[in-house]
Amino acid sequence: MIGFFVGDELKTHWKGYFSIVIALCLSLSLFGLTEAYTSHMNEVSREVMVDIFTGHGRLVTDDSNAWDGFYSFGEIQDAEGLASSLEEEGFGASVEACAFVLPMYGYDDGPPLELRGIHTNRGDIYKLEKYLIKGSYFNDGVKYTRENGYGSQFTTLIMPDRNRYKPYPAIISGARASSLGLGIGDTITAPSFTAVTPLLDKKDMMSMMKYLPSMVKALLSGTALNAQVEIIGIYETPTELPGVVTVFLPIESLKEINGWGDKEGTAIHLIFPEPDELTSIESDLESRTGLKVVTWRDGIRFIGGDIYEIMRSSMRAITLALMIIILISIFAWMNSIVAGKKREISMLRTYGLKRRDNLHIFLLIGIVIGLLAGAGALCMSTISMFLFSGTTIKLAGGLFAPKFSLDSSLSLKLLLEQALFPVLVCMLGVLIPSIRSSRVTPVEGLRDSKM
Amino acid sequence: MELKRVKKIYKTPYGDIRALDGVDLTIPKGSFMLIRGPNGSGKSTLLNMIGCIDKPSLGEIKIKDRPIGNVGDDELSSIRNKMMGYVFQGENVIPHMTALQNLILPGIIKGVDKTTLEKRGMEVLREIRLEDRARIKGTHLSGGEKQRLAMGRALFNHPEILIVDEPTAFLDQKNASLILELLARANEGGATVICTSHNDDEMGDVNIWLKEGRIAEVRSK
């Protein structure tokens, strides 16, 4: 019975309902497209960051910022011990040592580089070897320290020792190697202020004091004086993103350059056991270790800045505004329908239609147009996604910015949003008119002479 | 059906209007009652009370000895659907629906199945001589056809009580006669017919004259 009246009403005023459905479709497909791409981008970014860039996250000292999350400088005492205990808990954890240098290429100085010391045997965490395009990876099992014949310094300074020591090995990005004209076998000099350079972006001179002991130690040992770094491999990366200035060294080499002890590090690279529960793990880890967790999400913000969030929020705000406009339109439209149908409603009430039947008829109309709009929006989103799916994001290829292309990605969340959101909007829009219609008494509409 | 001291007072910004002012009336089952009176005498209001589509401000209405004052809205709807048939004053036909759809509305609300609806619909359309207009929309029917259709709809659920407000107003002689014939036939079939009229229609076994919301005269044939 209700179906008959719903069908009749939809058929009678189909133009109005069709307009509402189209308006909802257009607004929601915009929303759906944005959400789908955001979700896809999230997925891709997550994959990229998790797989090859930051692992799932890094533990850094509390005074590090998002930038430092990738170029972490603060020293973590007994980093190795902490990494071991985290490994026992199920994390993949590997200590890193990072330093920021203004290197010299021959006699010329060059743009700044981050030297990142990594445990070269942790292929489960670092995928560097996979992305090598030239040269070779560090030798497994070799300790690249002075003890083993590495650690030469720039020859023109005091204690030239090039003949006794080989330069520390390093793997550099393709983009930077290309821009500087460097190739396999070329050397870079990491000048004596390597250990101090973390302070370049710290304005507080007092904070320099905490680095003084390691600096003095490095200077006394002679390793920090213009350490030579030889390029043994080049990893793939096509753009000049900040990340591609990273030069990978064995961690023991960098520690030796900086005069750090065996157990120290500047960051702990982490693979989370439950990556989908990053937020809760993050806060737990932070409270237990007293360190800050920087994850791939911070990485995205770092690369994309707040624009990413602003764009997403803006799209949501626009969609929300459109929804409110549509909701008001539905309300006004349905109100006028109910007012115009007063005599008809009264007549049907006289013939036995119950109050709740009336309410259900209009609510069902809301649900039907909502579902139609949802289905339409879903189709339009899918078509748009399909049309855009060939678009390739040109962060293409390489270690820090691998290639990915936009794909049509329909998630359950999106399906629910697309299906339920318009139903909700339509139901809210028709709610008050429905209640009004159910309150029409048999006698009051009959006073109107016109149908 | 019985009405005891029924009053209906409409509150307006200009003061109360007493549409009915203490009406006592007993309507025997199977009777044909004609309610007459000038404009504003309370004919339609009385019809609304009898038809359970409005409630009295004071007084009591009983149907089959059961007071309907405290009956809930849903039950009243059910009573209206199953026991009563209505023809209203003015526009009676839903313009965007076909004649057949208009006709079967009480059956749809009652929950009658589709086959029975169509069968009964065509049967009634033949009775009211509109079988060739079944698929025509209400808006395209003439005044007389609309009124016949309204009459057919009132008869659709085989009502025990037929409430008809000014059935022959603005109709030509031919259509008016047909309506009166339909009413008489329904009454002969056992339905109680309660009808208002302005005209000097010769019908009904009980004629009631209303004046200023009161029964001024009752005349039985």
XYZ file of C-alpha atoms in Angstrom:
672
model
C 0.000 0.000 0.000
C 2.733 2.433 0.994
C 4.641 1.440 -2.135
C 1.716 2.487 -4.315
C 1.590 5.977 -2.794
C 5.384 6.378 -2.843
C 5.471 5.346 -6.498
C 2.594 7.649 -7.313
C 4.239 10.619 -5.627
C 7.627 9.996 -7.241
C 5.965 9.635 -10.636
C 3.858 12.756 -10.192
C 6.720 15.045 -9.176
C 9.518 13.181 -10.893
C 11.166 16.321 -12.242
C 11.677 17.758 -8.769
C 12.941 14.492 -7.344
C 15.171 13.947 -10.360
C 16.753 17.372 -9.789
C 17.411 16.509 -6.155
C 18.956 13.194 -7.128
C 21.186 14.845 -9.748
C 22.267 17.573 -7.316
C 23.108 14.940 -4.719
C 24.877 12.783 -7.286
C 27.092 15.616 -8.454
C 27.989 16.770 -4.961
C 28.608 13.296 -3.674
C 30.574 12.111 -6.657
C 32.883 15.046 -6.049
C 33.129 13.957 -2.463
C 33.477 10.304 -3.444
C 36.178 11.039 -5.952
C 38.135 13.058 -3.427
C 37.677 10.436 -0.759
C 38.603 7.618 -3.104
C 41.744 9.371 -4.210
C 42.613 10.398 -0.705
C 42.173 6.853 0.422
C 44.167 5.637 -2.554
C 46.864 8.232 -1.963
C 46.960 7.251 1.661
C 47.337 3.660 0.682
C 50.035 4.384 -1.850
C 51.852 6.771 0.437
C 51.614 4.317 3.250
C 52.968 1.552 1.072
C 55.762 3.741 -0.178
C 56.714 5.072 3.199
C 56.294 1.791 4.999
C 58.040 -0.291 2.437
C 61.028 1.753 1.532
C 61.209 5.116 3.122
C 60.662 5.276 6.810
C 59.550 1.805 7.652
C 56.477 2.403 9.665
C 58.086 5.035 11.752
C 61.086 6.238 13.609
C 61.775 6.906 17.219
C 63.529 10.223 17.595
C 64.423 12.530 20.439
C 61.713 14.759 21.738
C 63.278 17.964 20.440
C 63.120 16.680 16.862
C 60.489 18.011 14.543
C 58.929 16.383 11.495
C 61.947 17.375 9.494
C 64.194 15.822 12.088
C 62.060 12.708 11.831
C 63.829 12.132 8.595
C 67.044 13.822 9.553
C 67.040 13.057 13.232
C 69.938 14.544 15.140
C 69.384 14.239 18.847
C 71.373 11.425 20.410
C 69.580 8.480 21.944
C 71.631 6.910 24.669
C 71.702 3.118 24.515
C 69.744 3.143 21.299
C 70.921 -0.382 20.514
C 69.585 -1.687 23.826
C 66.242 -0.055 23.213
C 66.122 -1.439 19.662
C 66.840 -4.964 20.983
C 64.067 -4.764 23.533
C 61.663 -3.471 20.881
C 62.640 -6.353 18.607
C 61.772 -8.737 21.410
C 58.331 -7.130 21.531
C 57.787 -7.889 17.863
C 58.900 -4.623 16.281
C 61.420 -4.495 13.513
C 63.898 -2.050 15.044
C 67.209 -0.834 13.705
C 69.347 1.978 15.050
C 70.341 4.804 12.750
C 72.884 7.544 13.080
C 72.294 10.708 11.124
C 74.400 13.757 10.468
C 73.925 16.782 8.308
C 76.897 17.959 6.318
C 78.008 20.661 3.951
C 80.227 18.410 1.902
C 83.135 19.164 -0.379
C 83.482 17.580 -3.735
C 87.173 17.783 -4.416
C 88.005 21.428 -3.559
C 84.489 22.752 -4.026
C 81.830 22.789 -1.396
C 78.361 21.692 -2.374
C 74.739 21.613 -1.299
C 73.951 20.067 2.071
C 73.555 16.349 2.462
C 72.220 14.097 5.130
C 74.517 11.259 6.007
C 72.457 8.397 7.305
C 74.193 5.528 8.945
C 72.243 2.288 8.743
C 72.784 -1.292 9.727
C 73.631 -2.628 6.295
C 72.554 -6.165 7.123
C 68.947 -5.138 7.857
C 67.450 -5.867 4.457
C 64.156 -6.550 6.231
C 63.958 -2.845 7.061
C 65.955 -1.035 4.374
C 65.182 -1.829 0.753
C 68.121 0.182 -0.512
C 69.706 -2.741 -2.333
C 66.508 -3.279 -4.301
C 66.655 0.265 -5.676
C 70.307 0.341 -6.700
C 70.717 1.435 -10.288
C 74.510 1.564 -10.366
C 77.392 0.155 -8.376
C 77.030 -2.309 -5.567
C 75.638 -2.604 -2.090
C 77.723 -2.705 1.107
C 79.430 -6.040 1.702
C 77.578 -8.156 4.145
C 79.532 -8.847 7.296
C 82.180 -6.172 6.739
C 82.648 -3.539 9.436
C 83.587 -0.306 7.707
C 85.790 1.166 10.424
C 89.393 2.288 10.809
C 90.135 -1.016 12.457
C 89.255 -2.667 9.169
C 91.048 -0.196 6.941
C 88.376 2.445 6.313
C 88.296 6.078 7.353
C 90.616 8.098 5.140
C 90.716 11.873 5.467
C 91.122 14.718 3.021
C 94.825 14.606 2.053
C 95.731 18.278 2.287
C 95.079 18.562 6.026
C 97.240 17.385 8.900
C 97.809 13.637 9.189
C 97.230 12.679 5.608
C 96.457 9.013 5.672
C 94.955 8.246 2.321
C 97.387 5.511 1.715
C 96.592 3.697 4.933
C 92.808 3.970 4.914
C 90.143 3.551 2.309
C 87.289 6.069 2.222
C 84.085 5.105 3.938
C 81.638 3.599 1.416
C 78.434 5.427 0.605
C 75.376 5.024 -1.582
C 74.004 8.254 -3.027
C 70.803 9.173 -4.848
C 70.727 9.134 -8.633
C 69.300 12.628 -8.815
C 71.978 14.170 -6.628
C 74.756 12.183 -8.302
C 73.519 13.395 -11.643
C 73.206 17.052 -10.575
C 76.708 17.053 -9.109
C 78.220 14.991 -11.883
C 79.254 12.265 -9.484
C 79.686 8.619 -10.348
C 80.787 5.352 -8.824
C 84.260 5.665 -7.312
C 84.083 9.456 -6.775
C 84.661 10.783 -3.291
C 83.025 13.430 -1.165
C 84.566 15.054 1.856
C 82.472 15.370 4.944
C 84.160 18.336 6.679
C 85.206 18.504 10.284
C 82.036 20.150 11.514
C 79.977 17.097 10.680
C 79.127 16.469 14.288
C 78.249 20.070 14.929
C 76.037 20.579 11.917
C 72.938 19.242 13.649
C 72.954 22.585 15.355
C 72.654 24.493 12.122
C 68.917 24.695 12.481
C 68.979 25.142 16.247
C 69.081 28.769 17.220
C 69.864 28.192 20.855
C 73.633 28.258 21.187
C 73.469 26.748 24.665
C 72.139 23.543 23.213
C 75.395 23.176 21.308
C 77.075 22.329 24.559
C 75.540 18.879 24.738
C 77.260 17.942 21.487
C 80.600 19.215 22.673
C 81.937 15.972 24.212
C 81.309 13.909 21.078
C 82.721 16.678 18.929
C 85.902 16.827 20.996
C 86.157 13.046 20.952
C 85.790 12.955 17.181
C 88.325 15.703 16.742
C 90.812 13.981 19.021
C 90.453 10.701 17.196
C 90.979 12.500 13.933
C 88.067 10.801 12.194
C 85.930 13.892 12.052
C 88.516 15.836 10.164
C 87.336 15.787 6.616
C 86.363 12.160 6.390
C 86.390 10.792 2.888
C 83.294 9.108 1.568
C 83.441 7.099 -1.627
C 80.402 6.463 -3.752
C 80.020 2.716 -4.243
C 76.375 2.707 -5.353
C 73.636 4.932 -6.706
C 70.014 4.411 -5.867
C 67.111 5.320 -8.084
C 65.280 8.583 -7.544
C 64.294 11.020 -10.217
C 63.494 14.242 -8.424
C 65.174 16.737 -6.170
C 62.924 16.077 -3.229
C 64.522 16.730 0.150
C 64.756 13.015 0.770
C 67.032 12.427 -2.138
C 69.860 14.335 -0.523
C 70.344 11.353 1.766
C 73.634 9.516 1.527
C 73.598 6.091 3.106
C 76.638 4.904 5.022
C 77.218 1.927 7.255
C 76.245 2.995 10.747
C 79.611 2.086 12.212
C 81.281 4.464 9.742
C 79.127 7.382 10.674
C 79.516 6.708 14.364
C 83.232 6.698 13.892
C 83.099 9.994 11.993
C 81.043 11.558 14.760
C 82.841 9.968 17.649
C 79.800 8.206 18.937
C 79.849 5.074 21.019
C 78.621 1.698 19.835
C 75.283 1.902 21.571
C 74.319 5.416 20.581
C 72.147 6.500 17.699
C 70.017 9.385 16.558
C 66.957 7.395 15.632
C 65.483 3.928 15.758
C 63.886 2.817 12.554
C 60.741 0.830 13.281
C 58.519 -1.670 11.579
C 55.342 -1.848 13.636
C 53.836 -5.265 14.300
C 50.320 -3.875 13.865
C 50.619 -1.069 11.301
C 46.892 -0.455 11.267
C 46.969 0.502 14.907
C 49.684 3.088 14.541
C 47.984 5.690 16.663
C 47.617 3.590 19.778
C 51.072 2.041 19.327
C 52.568 5.476 18.812
C 51.237 6.910 22.043
C 52.171 3.776 23.985
C 55.699 3.809 22.606
C 56.118 7.487 23.302
C 55.040 7.152 26.910
C 57.274 4.120 27.502
C 60.433 5.372 25.826
C 60.185 9.097 26.386
C 60.980 9.523 22.691
C 58.872 10.834 19.880
C 57.425 8.601 17.180
C 57.466 9.973 13.659
C 55.476 7.937 11.167
C 54.817 7.920 7.462
C 51.885 10.233 8.062
C 54.291 12.880 9.265
C 56.251 12.077 6.152
C 53.297 12.901 3.969
C 52.762 16.136 5.839
C 56.430 16.860 5.498
C 56.365 16.332 1.745
C 52.893 17.682 1.044
C 52.785 20.076 3.947
C 49.471 21.139 5.378
C 48.146 21.629 1.853
C 47.248 17.957 1.852
C 45.099 18.361 4.944
C 43.765 21.752 3.883
C 42.692 20.418 0.486
C 41.036 17.427 2.046
C 39.285 19.535 4.659
C 38.256 22.084 2.031
C 36.716 19.399 -0.148
C 34.854 18.047 2.828
C 33.678 21.511 3.801
C 32.480 22.206 0.253
C 30.658 18.878 0.149
C 29.142 19.527 3.544
C 27.983 22.977 2.450
C 26.463 21.464 -0.683
C 24.756 18.821 1.439
C 23.279 21.488 3.695
C 22.035 23.427 0.667
C 20.520 20.245 -0.758
C 19.022 19.363 2.616
C 17.353 22.775 2.818
C 16.159 22.401 -0.780
C 14.677 18.976 -0.040
C 13.004 20.381 3.041
C 11.523 23.318 1.119
C 10.487 21.109 -1.784
C 8.825 18.484 0.395
C 7.155 21.133 2.488
C 5.573 22.628 -0.597
C 4.530 19.154 -1.766
C 2.850 18.438 1.571
C 1.135 21.825 1.570
C -0.077 21.260 -1.981
C -1.322 17.778 -1.200
C -3.215 18.715 1.930
C -6.647 17.939 0.474
C -5.376 14.727 -1.093
C -3.837 13.644 2.221
C -7.054 14.490 4.044
C -9.061 12.503 1.548
C -6.774 9.500 1.940
C -6.951 9.850 5.714
C -10.728 9.855 5.427
C -10.532 6.661 3.421
C -8.575 5.072 6.232
C -4.914 5.962 5.717
C -3.280 6.037 9.146
C -1.061 8.794 10.502
C 1.989 6.553 10.553
C 1.293 5.396 6.985
C 1.507 9.006 5.923
C 4.733 9.472 7.824
C 6.176 6.310 6.302
C 5.222 7.348 2.772
C 7.224 10.563 2.927
C 10.123 9.026 4.816
C 10.269 6.251 2.258
C 10.337 8.834 -0.501
C 13.366 10.311 1.267
C 15.045 6.922 1.456
C 14.296 6.134 -2.189
C 15.678 9.401 -3.533
C 18.642 9.074 -1.158
C 19.392 5.583 -2.410
C 18.969 6.642 -6.020
C 21.331 9.554 -5.394
C 23.793 7.250 -3.635
C 23.728 4.760 -6.480
C 24.080 7.559 -9.014
C 26.928 9.162 -7.081
C 28.678 5.822 -6.831
C 28.391 5.303 -10.578
C 29.597 8.829 -11.289
C 32.494 8.474 -8.858
C 33.476 5.181 -10.422
C 33.286 6.622 -13.925
C 35.342 9.668 -12.882
C 37.874 7.458 -11.146
C 38.075 5.296 -14.240
C 38.588 8.362 -16.424
C 41.331 9.683 -14.152
C 42.904 6.331 -13.462
C 45.507 6.724 -16.199
C 46.960 9.776 -14.498
C 50.422 9.025 -13.220
C 51.812 10.952 -10.331
C 55.244 12.047 -11.391
C 57.051 11.403 -8.197
C 57.945 8.508 -10.351
C 60.439 5.853 -9.534
C 63.171 5.423 -7.053
C 63.836 4.961 -3.420
C 62.114 7.951 -1.926
C 59.528 8.662 -4.564
C 58.503 5.578 -6.421
C 56.112 5.637 -9.307
C 52.423 5.284 -8.638
C 49.395 6.074 -10.683
C 45.917 7.033 -9.626
C 43.670 4.086 -9.590
C 39.944 3.606 -9.181
C 39.730 2.484 -5.636
C 36.348 1.794 -4.078
C 36.556 1.057 -0.420
C 33.797 -0.246 1.811
C 33.998 3.026 3.708
C 33.397 4.948 0.503
C 30.530 2.663 -0.482
C 28.893 3.228 2.871
C 29.492 6.968 2.719
C 28.095 7.203 -0.785
C 25.080 5.067 0.012
C 24.261 6.202 3.506
C 25.125 9.883 3.372
C 22.491 10.828 0.761
C 19.916 8.672 2.526
C 20.679 10.498 5.729
C 20.496 13.905 4.026
C 17.221 13.037 2.288
C 15.691 11.575 5.418
C 16.631 14.652 7.401
C 15.239 16.811 4.607
C 11.899 14.993 4.512
C 11.566 14.441 8.251
C 9.726 17.615 9.201
C 7.487 17.636 6.089
C 6.689 13.964 6.811
C 5.679 14.799 10.354
C 3.621 17.694 9.019
C 1.886 15.387 6.570
C 1.099 12.890 9.316
C -0.521 15.672 11.325
C -2.979 16.574 8.576
C -6.377 15.594 9.929
C -9.084 14.216 7.651
C -11.225 17.274 8.146
C -8.730 20.118 7.782
C -7.685 19.399 4.206
C -11.279 18.944 3.111
C -11.888 22.593 3.875
C -9.587 23.383 0.934
C -11.765 23.210 -2.130
C -8.907 22.554 -4.584
C -6.976 19.340 -4.932
C -25.715 5.419 15.009
C -26.575 7.831 17.751
C -25.602 11.453 18.466
C -26.238 12.911 21.909
C -26.100 16.654 22.582
C -23.307 17.002 20.032
C -21.725 20.432 19.887
C -18.985 21.651 17.624
C -17.405 24.965 18.406
C -14.752 26.477 16.157
C -12.470 28.906 17.891
C -11.536 31.879 15.716
C -9.774 35.175 16.454
C -13.153 36.848 16.135
C -14.841 34.615 18.665
C -16.290 31.129 18.879
C -18.449 29.785 16.096
C -21.042 27.229 17.123
C -21.345 25.036 14.043
C -23.404 22.468 15.921
C -25.262 23.358 19.027
C -26.574 20.313 20.840
C -27.668 17.908 18.156
C -29.520 14.778 19.234
C -29.992 12.318 16.442
C -30.522 8.610 15.982
C -29.795 7.122 12.581
C -31.330 3.680 12.138
C -29.376 1.077 10.234
C -30.314 0.966 6.575
C -32.027 4.324 6.617
C -31.648 7.050 4.001
C -31.287 10.372 5.758
C -31.276 13.688 3.978
C -29.877 16.661 5.875
C -31.114 19.986 4.581
C -30.486 23.533 5.555
C -29.116 26.857 4.367
C -25.408 27.636 4.007
C -23.652 27.681 7.384
C -26.397 25.744 9.119
C -23.909 22.995 10.066
C -24.784 20.320 7.490
C -21.182 19.482 6.521
C -20.032 19.651 10.138
C -22.734 17.219 11.168
C -21.750 14.948 8.307
C -18.108 15.077 9.429
C -19.152 14.042 12.956
C -21.243 11.175 11.639
C -18.445 10.126 9.316
C -15.847 10.043 12.155
C -13.631 12.501 10.356
C -14.028 15.142 13.032
C -14.665 14.970 16.741
C -17.320 16.911 18.620
C -16.348 19.588 21.114
C -19.012 18.280 23.437
C -21.483 15.438 23.409
C -21.247 11.820 22.412
C -21.402 9.803 19.217
C -22.082 6.069 19.249
C -21.700 3.658 16.394
C -23.292 0.285 16.995
C -23.725 1.328 20.652
C -20.004 2.001 21.008
C -18.948 5.554 21.927
C -16.226 6.706 19.562
C -15.036 9.641 21.673
C -12.128 7.711 23.159
C -11.322 5.602 20.134
C -7.748 6.061 18.961
C -6.773 7.573 15.653
C -5.704 4.274 14.109
C -8.956 2.569 15.006
C -10.949 5.496 13.698
C -9.017 5.199 10.428
C -9.884 1.540 10.334
C -13.596 2.282 11.017
C -13.606 4.846 8.226
C -11.947 2.447 5.838
C -14.087 -0.583 6.524
C -17.467 0.862 7.456
C -17.813 4.121 5.623
C -17.844 5.565 2.168
C -17.511 9.284 1.477
C -18.321 11.737 -1.242
C -17.041 15.182 -0.375
C -18.130 18.602 -1.357
C -15.965 20.164 -4.059
C -13.019 18.462 -5.779
C -13.107 14.744 -5.079
C -10.788 13.238 -7.620
C -6.991 13.132 -7.406
C -6.105 14.740 -10.740
C -2.860 12.917 -11.577
C -4.333 9.463 -10.918
C -6.373 7.549 -13.481
C -10.077 6.963 -12.921
C -9.355 3.373 -11.943
C -6.609 4.368 -9.484
C -8.897 6.972 -7.917
C -11.617 4.399 -7.613
C -9.572 1.678 -5.914
C -7.945 3.941 -3.273
C -10.098 2.646 -0.362
C -9.260 -0.896 -1.450
C -5.536 -0.154 -1.605
C -5.650 1.300 1.909
C -7.625 -1.733 3.059
C -4.896 -3.977 1.672
C -6.959 -5.738 -0.988
C -4.846 -7.741 -3.450
C -4.168 -6.364 -6.913
C -6.343 -8.810 -8.867
C -9.364 -8.223 -6.662
C -8.745 -4.493 -6.825
C -8.793 -4.479 -10.623
C -11.796 -6.806 -10.814
C -13.855 -4.832 -8.310
C -12.635 -1.579 -9.867
C -13.915 -2.500 -13.304
C -17.186 -3.750 -11.778
C -17.778 -0.400 -10.054
C -16.694 1.539 -13.137
C -19.416 -0.306 -15.082
C -21.927 0.575 -12.348
C -21.088 4.255 -12.611
C -20.857 4.007 -16.402
C -17.213 4.992 -16.633
C -15.737 1.691 -17.813
C -14.350 3.344 -20.950
C -12.615 6.024 -18.848
C -10.634 3.646 -16.629
C -7.197 4.788 -17.819
C -8.063 8.462 -18.161
C -6.487 10.785 -15.599
C -8.762 12.549 -13.154
C -7.851 15.934 -14.523
C -9.328 15.004 -17.913
C -12.727 13.939 -16.576
C -15.785 16.170 -16.720
C -17.508 17.455 -13.566
C -20.255 14.836 -13.802
C -17.735 12.045 -14.418
C -15.701 13.150 -11.429
C -18.733 13.084 -9.183
C -19.749 9.631 -10.447
C -16.205 8.471 -9.862
C -16.302 9.846 -6.296
C -19.562 7.996 -5.807
C -18.047 4.777 -7.118
C -15.047 5.167 -4.811
C -17.386 5.627 -1.842
C -19.075 2.373 -2.771
C -15.861 0.440 -3.466
C -15.427 -1.204 -0.033
C -19.164 -2.035 0.303
C -19.626 0.496 3.131
C -22.232 0.135 5.833
C -22.610 3.902 6.022
C -22.431 6.193 3.031
C -21.673 9.845 3.784
C -22.436 12.129 0.874
C -22.055 15.902 0.934
C -24.018 17.798 -1.708
C -23.835 15.018 -4.308
C -25.854 16.742 -7.000
C -24.601 20.296 -6.629
C -23.507 21.784 -9.964
C -24.483 18.636 -11.864
C -26.699 18.485 -14.933
C -29.964 16.600 -14.745
C -28.589 13.425 -16.297
C -25.633 13.130 -13.934
C -27.721 14.155 -10.922
C -30.252 11.423 -11.694
C -27.523 8.847 -12.027
C -26.034 9.843 -8.672
C -29.417 9.667 -6.974
C -30.001 6.293 -8.578
C -26.666 5.032 -7.254
C -27.488 6.282 -3.771
C -30.895 4.633 -3.846
C -29.359 1.386 -5.085
C -26.744 1.433 -2.298
C -29.485 2.042 0.246
C -31.506 -0.813 -1.160
C -28.368 -2.951 -0.815
C -28.439 -2.311 2.953
C -26.183 0.709 3.314
C -27.198 3.558 5.563
C -27.085 6.704 3.459
C -26.618 10.098 5.040
C -26.672 12.902 2.583
C -26.754 16.689 2.618
C -28.416 18.713 -0.058
C -29.220 22.251 -1.018
C -31.536 21.187 -3.755
C -35.078 20.044 -3.382
C -34.083 16.514 -4.217
C -36.841 14.074 -3.545
C -34.990 11.413 -1.710
C -34.463 9.844 1.694
C -36.860 8.345 4.161
C -35.891 10.822 6.845
C -35.388 14.519 6.115
C -33.741 16.728 8.706
C -33.699 20.499 8.587
C -30.773 22.204 10.298
C -30.801 25.822 11.371
C -27.941 27.558 13.170
C -26.447 24.263 14.284
C -29.675 22.854 15.683
C -32.174 20.390 14.301
C -35.142 22.533 13.412
C -37.362 19.855 11.937
C -37.375 16.102 11.368
C -39.713 14.680 8.800
C -40.084 10.971 8.055
C -41.771 9.626 4.972
